CSV table of C-alpha atoms in Angstrom, one decimal:
chain,number,residue,atom,x,y,z
A,211,MET,CA,-31.6,-14.9,8.8
A,212,SER,CA,-28.1,-15.2,10.4
A,213,THR,CA,-25.7,-17.8,9.1
A,214,ALA,CA,-25.1,-18.7,12.8
A,215,THR,CA,-22.0,-20.5,11.8
A,216,THR,CA,-18.6,-20.2,13.5
A,217,LEU,CA,-15.5,-21.8,12.2
A,218,PRO,CA,-13.2,-23.3,15.0
A,219,GLN,CA,-9.7,-21.9,14.9
A,220,ALA,CA,-8.3,-25.4,14.9
A,221,THR,CA,-10.2,-26.0,11.6
A,222,VAL,CA,-8.8,-22.8,10.1
A,223,ALA,CA,-5.3,-23.7,11.2
A,224,LYS,CA,-5.6,-27.1,9.5
A,225,LEU,CA,-7.0,-25.7,6.2
A,226,GLN,CA,-4.3,-23.0,6.1
A,227,GLN,CA,-1.7,-25.7,5.5
A,228,TYR,CA,-3.1,-26.3,2.0
A,229,THR,CA,-3.8,-24.4,-1.2
A,230,ALA,CA,-7.0,-23.8,-3.1
A,231,CYS,CA,-5.8,-26.4,-5.6
A,232,ASP,CA,-5.5,-29.0,-2.8
A,233,ILE,CA,-9.0,-28.2,-1.6
A,234,SER,CA,-10.4,-28.6,-5.1
A,235,ASP,CA,-8.7,-32.0,-5.5
A,236,ALA,CA,-10.5,-33.2,-2.4
A,237,LEU,CA,-13.8,-31.7,-3.5
A,238,LEU,CA,-13.4,-33.3,-7.0
A,239,LYS,CA,-13.1,-36.7,-5.4
A,240,LEU,CA,-16.2,-35.9,-3.3
A,241,LYS,CA,-18.1,-35.1,-6.5
A,242,VAL,CA,-18.9,-31.5,-5.5
A,243,PRO,CA,-20.0,-29.6,-8.6
A,244,GLY,CA,-17.2,-27.7,-10.2
A,245,ALA,CA,-14.9,-28.9,-7.3
A,246,GLY,CA,-16.1,-25.7,-5.5
A,247,TYR,CA,-14.1,-23.4,-7.7
A,248,LEU,CA,-15.5,-19.9,-8.4
A,249,ALA,CA,-14.1,-19.2,-11.8
A,250,ASP,CA,-13.0,-15.9,-13.4
A,251,LEU,CA,-12.9,-13.8,-10.3
A,252,ALA,CA,-10.3,-11.0,-10.4
A,253,PRO,CA,-8.9,-9.3,-7.3
A,254,TYR,CA,-9.8,-5.7,-6.7
A,255,SER,CA,-8.3,-5.5,-3.2
A,256,SER,CA,-6.3,-7.8,-0.9
A,257,LYS,CA,-5.4,-8.5,2.7
A,258,PRO,CA,-2.0,-7.2,3.6
A,259,SER,CA,0.9,-9.7,3.5
A,260,SER,CA,1.9,-11.3,6.7
A,261,SER,CA,5.5,-10.5,5.7
A,262,SER,CA,7.3,-7.1,5.3
A,263,ASP,CA,8.6,-8.5,1.9
A,264,ALA,CA,6.5,-6.7,-0.8
A,265,THR,CA,6.9,-9.8,-3.0
A,266,SER,CA,5.3,-12.1,-0.5
A,267,PRO,CA,1.8,-13.4,-1.3
A,268,THR,CA,-1.0,-12.1,0.8
A,269,MET,CA,-2.6,-14.3,3.3
A,270,THR,CA,-5.2,-17.0,2.7
A,271,THR,CA,-8.6,-16.0,4.0
A,272,ILE,CA,-10.9,-18.7,5.3
A,273,ALA,CA,-14.4,-17.8,6.7
A,274,PRO,CA,-18.0,-18.9,6.7
A,275,VAL,CA,-20.1,-17.6,3.8
A,276,SER,CA,-23.0,-15.2,4.0
A,277,THR,CA,-24.9,-14.4,0.9
A,278,ILE,CA,-26.8,-11.6,-0.9
A,279,LEU,CA,-28.9,-12.1,-4.1
A,280,PHE,CA,-29.6,-9.1,-6.3
A,281,ALA,CA,-32.3,-8.8,-8.8
A,282,ALA,CA,-32.7,-6.6,-11.9
A,283,LYS,CA,-34.8,-3.6,-11.0
A,284,GLY,CA,-38.4,-4.0,-12.2
A,285,GLU,CA,-38.1,-7.8,-12.4
A,286,THR,CA,-39.5,-10.3,-9.8
A,287,PRO,CA,-37.5,-13.6,-9.5
A,288,ALA,CA,-39.7,-16.7,-9.2
A,289,ALA,CA,-37.6,-17.7,-6.2
A,290,PRO,CA,-36.5,-17.1,-3.5
A,291,ALA,CA,-38.9,-14.8,-1.7
A,292,PRO,CA,-37.6,-11.3,-1.0
A,293,ASN,CA,-36.5,-10.9,2.6
A,294,VAL,CA,-34.3,-7.7,2.8
A,295,PRO,CA,-35.7,-5.7,5.7
A,296,LYS,CA,-37.4,-2.4,4.7
A,297,ASP,CA,-35.7,0.9,5.8
A,298,THR,CA,-32.4,-1.0,6.0
A,299,HIS,CA,-29.4,-1.0,3.7
A,300,TRP,CA,-28.1,-4.5,3.0
A,301,ALA,CA,-24.6,-3.4,3.9
A,302,ASP,CA,-25.8,-2.5,7.4
A,303,VAL,CA,-26.8,-6.0,8.1
A,304,SER,CA,-23.8,-7.8,6.6
A,305,GLU,CA,-22.6,-10.5,9.0
A,306,PRO,CA,-19.4,-10.1,11.0
A,307,GLY,CA,-16.8,-12.8,10.5
A,308,THR,CA,-18.1,-14.0,7.2
A,309,PHE,CA,-17.0,-13.9,3.6
A,310,VAL,CA,-19.9,-12.0,1.9
A,311,VAL,CA,-20.8,-13.6,-1.5
A,312,MET,CA,-23.0,-11.4,-3.7
A,313,LYS,CA,-24.7,-12.4,-7.0
A,314,GLN,CA,-25.9,-9.9,-9.6
A,315,ALA,CA,-28.6,-10.5,-12.2
A,316,PRO,CA,-27.0,-11.7,-15.5
A,317,GLY,CA,-26.2,-9.3,-18.3
A,318,GLN,CA,-25.9,-6.1,-16.3
A,319,THR,CA,-23.1,-3.6,-16.7
A,320,ASN,CA,-23.6,-1.6,-13.5
A,321,ALA,CA,-21.8,-2.4,-10.2
A,322,ILE,CA,-23.6,-3.8,-7.1
A,323,CYS,CA,-20.7,-3.1,-4.7
A,324,GLY,CA,-18.7,0.1,-4.4
A,325,GLY,CA,-16.5,1.9,-2.0
A,326,ILE,CA,-19.1,3.0,0.6
A,327,MET,CA,-20.6,-0.5,0.8
A,328,ALA,CA,-17.2,-2.1,1.1
A,329,LEU,CA,-16.2,0.4,3.9
A,330,ARG,CA,-19.4,-0.4,5.8
A,331,MET,CA,-18.8,-4.1,5.5
A,332,LYS,CA,-15.3,-3.5,6.8
A,333,MET,CA,-16.7,-1.7,9.8
A,334,ARG,CA,-19.1,-4.6,10.3
A,335,ARG,CA,-15.9,-6.8,10.5
A,336,VAL,CA,-16.6,-9.0,7.5
A,337,GLU,CA,-13.6,-11.1,6.4
A,338,GLY,CA,-13.9,-10.6,2.6
A,339,ILE,CA,-16.2,-9.9,-0.3
A,340,ILE,CA,-16.9,-12.0,-3.4
A,341,VAL,CA,-19.0,-10.4,-6.1
A,342,ALA,CA,-20.4,-12.6,-8.9
A,343,GLY,CA,-21.0,-9.4,-10.8
A,344,ARG,CA,-19.4,-6.0,-11.0
A,345,VAL,CA,-17.7,-3.6,-8.5
A,346,ARG,CA,-16.7,0.1,-8.7
A,347,ASP,CA,-14.6,2.6,-6.9
A,348,VAL,CA,-11.5,0.4,-7.1
A,349,GLN,CA,-9.2,2.7,-5.2
A,350,GLU,CA,-11.7,2.8,-2.3
A,351,LEU,CA,-12.0,-1.0,-2.4
A,352,ARG,CA,-8.2,-1.3,-2.1
A,353,SER,CA,-8.2,1.1,0.8
A,354,THR,CA,-10.3,-1.3,2.9
A,355,LYS,CA,-7.5,-3.9,2.8
A,356,LEU,CA,-10.2,-6.6,2.6
A,357,PRO,CA,-9.9,-9.4,0.1
A,358,ILE,CA,-12.4,-8.3,-2.6
A,359,LEU,CA,-12.9,-10.3,-5.8
A,360,ALA,CA,-15.4,-9.8,-8.6
A,361,LEU,CA,-16.1,-10.8,-12.2
A,362,GLY,CA,-15.7,-7.3,-13.5
A,363,GLN,CA,-15.9,-3.6,-12.8
A,364,SER,CA,-18.1,-0.6,-13.8
A,365,THR,CA,-18.4,3.1,-13.3
A,366,VAL,CA,-22.1,2.9,-12.8
A,367,GLY,CA,-23.8,2.5,-9.4
A,368,SER,CA,-26.5,-0.1,-8.6
A,369,GLY,CA,-29.4,2.4,-8.0
A,370,GLY,CA,-30.8,2.4,-11.5
A,371,SER,CA,-30.6,-1.2,-12.4
A,372,SER,CA,-30.2,-3.6,-9.4
A,373,ILE,CA,-32.0,-4.1,-6.1
A,374,PRO,CA,-31.0,-6.3,-3.2
A,375,TRP,CA,-33.5,-9.1,-3.2
A,376,ALA,CA,-32.7,-11.8,-0.6
A,377,LEU,CA,-30.2,-12.3,2.2
A,378,GLN,CA,-28.8,-15.7,3.4
A,379,VAL,CA,-30.1,-17.8,0.5
A,380,PRO,CA,-28.4,-20.4,-1.6
A,381,LEU,CA,-26.7,-19.1,-4.8
A,382,ASP,CA,-25.8,-20.9,-8.0
A,383,ILE,CA,-22.6,-19.3,-9.4
A,384,ASN,CA,-21.8,-20.9,-12.7
A,385,GLY,CA,-22.9,-24.3,-11.5
A,386,VAL,CA,-21.2,-24.0,-8.1
A,387,ASN,CA,-23.6,-24.1,-5.2
A,388,VAL,CA,-22.9,-21.5,-2.5
A,389,SER,CA,-24.9,-21.6,0.7
A,390,PRO,CA,-24.8,-19.6,3.9
A,391,GLY,CA,-22.5,-21.4,6.3
A,392,ASP,CA,-20.3,-23.0,3.6
A,393,ILE,CA,-16.6,-22.2,3.9
A,394,ALA,CA,-14.9,-19.8,1.5
A,395,PHE,CA,-11.2,-20.5,1.0
A,396,GLN,CA,-9.5,-17.6,-0.8
A,397,ASP,CA,-5.9,-18.4,-1.8
A,398,PRO,CA,-4.4,-15.3,-3.4
A,399,ALA,CA,-2.1,-17.3,-5.6
A,400,ASN,CA,-4.7,-19.8,-6.9
A,401,GLY,CA,-8.3,-18.5,-6.5
A,402,VAL,CA,-11.4,-19.1,-4.4
A,403,VAL,CA,-12.9,-22.4,-3.5
A,404,VAL,CA,-16.2,-22.9,-1.5
A,405,ILE,CA,-16.3,-26.0,0.7
A,406,PRO,CA,-19.8,-27.2,1.5
A,407,ARG,CA,-20.3,-27.1,5.2
A,408,ASP,CA,-21.2,-30.8,5.4
A,409,LYS,CA,-18.0,-31.7,3.6
A,410,VAL,CA,-15.4,-29.9,5.7
A,411,ASP,CA,-14.5,-32.9,7.9
A,412,GLN,CA,-14.2,-35.2,4.8
A,413,VAL,CA,-12.0,-32.7,3.1
A,414,LEU,CA,-9.7,-32.4,6.1
A,415,GLU,CA,-9.5,-36.2,6.3
A,416,MET,CA,-8.5,-36.5,2.7
A,417,LEU,CA,-6.0,-33.7,2.3
A,418,PRO,CA,-3.0,-35.2,4.0
A,419,ARG,CA,-3.3,-38.4,1.9
A,420,LEU,CA,-3.8,-36.4,-1.4
A,421,THR,CA,-0.9,-34.0,-0.9
A,422,SER,CA,1.4,-36.8,0.3
A,423,ALA,CA,0.7,-38.7,-2.9
A,424,ASP,CA,1.4,-35.6,-5.0
A,425,ASP,CA,4.7,-35.1,-3.2
A,426,LYS,CA,5.7,-38.6,-4.0
A,427,VAL,CA,4.7,-38.2,-7.6
A,428,LYS,CA,6.9,-35.1,-7.8
A,429,GLU,CA,9.9,-36.8,-6.2
A,430,ASP,CA,9.7,-39.7,-8.7
A,431,VAL,CA,9.2,-37.4,-11.7
A,432,LEU,CA,12.4,-35.5,-10.6
A,433,LYS,CA,14.2,-38.8,-10.6
A,434,GLY,CA,13.2,-39.4,-14.2
A,435,MET,CA,10.0,-41.5,-13.9
A,436,SER,CA,7.2,-40.8,-16.3
A,437,VAL,CA,4.1,-39.0,-15.0
A,438,TYR,CA,2.0,-42.0,-16.0
A,439,ASP,CA,4.0,-44.4,-14.0
A,440,ALA,CA,4.3,-42.1,-11.0
A,441,PHE,CA,0.5,-41.6,-11.0
A,442,GLN,CA,0.0,-45.4,-11.3
A,443,LEU,CA,2.3,-45.9,-8.3
A,444,HIS,CA,1.1,-43.2,-5.9
A,445,ARG,CA,-2.4,-42.1,-6.9
């Protein structure tokens, strides 16, 4: 059930030179659905800044994805098959070193992740948490200093309405495919992009050329050239 994926530090270092917008530009050219962008997520906690300057943006977080699918209590999804171990809380088996991506059943107003679960995941050394659904206990989430993003919040816990259904399964989040082992790229200034694991090398190959072209476009626009002509010349 493990994602069994490690991300070489050299790959992380290369990716850290870019923004989430740069990553999406590459994924768009590779025809990845939605250019990998997970839309409408709001931050409920963040990693501390690498600088003592309080105005500095927090650091980009890049890590392999692990996944958790929730179901509405009393409903049985057609797929995938349930695989959460009995007598185990899902937070106790969260995978160290991963960006945990959770998906909630649609239309629910309760939370599926709160302060205790976030704290346990922190103790399990996860890199961050993305909730395609709702969270609660916002002050406790912030205290973890993990990057935590969600579509919304609630005061209501998961017990009455949601159950963990399957671990390490592919998720469809608003048309974006998210699978265990994919790479989550969380840029605090611009958002979250998921890079399919089989596209990482292609993305890294494309990024220098794409960003160089954009730099040349900006230089020429500053000199008075039209955007149309600059695009024609450099893109």
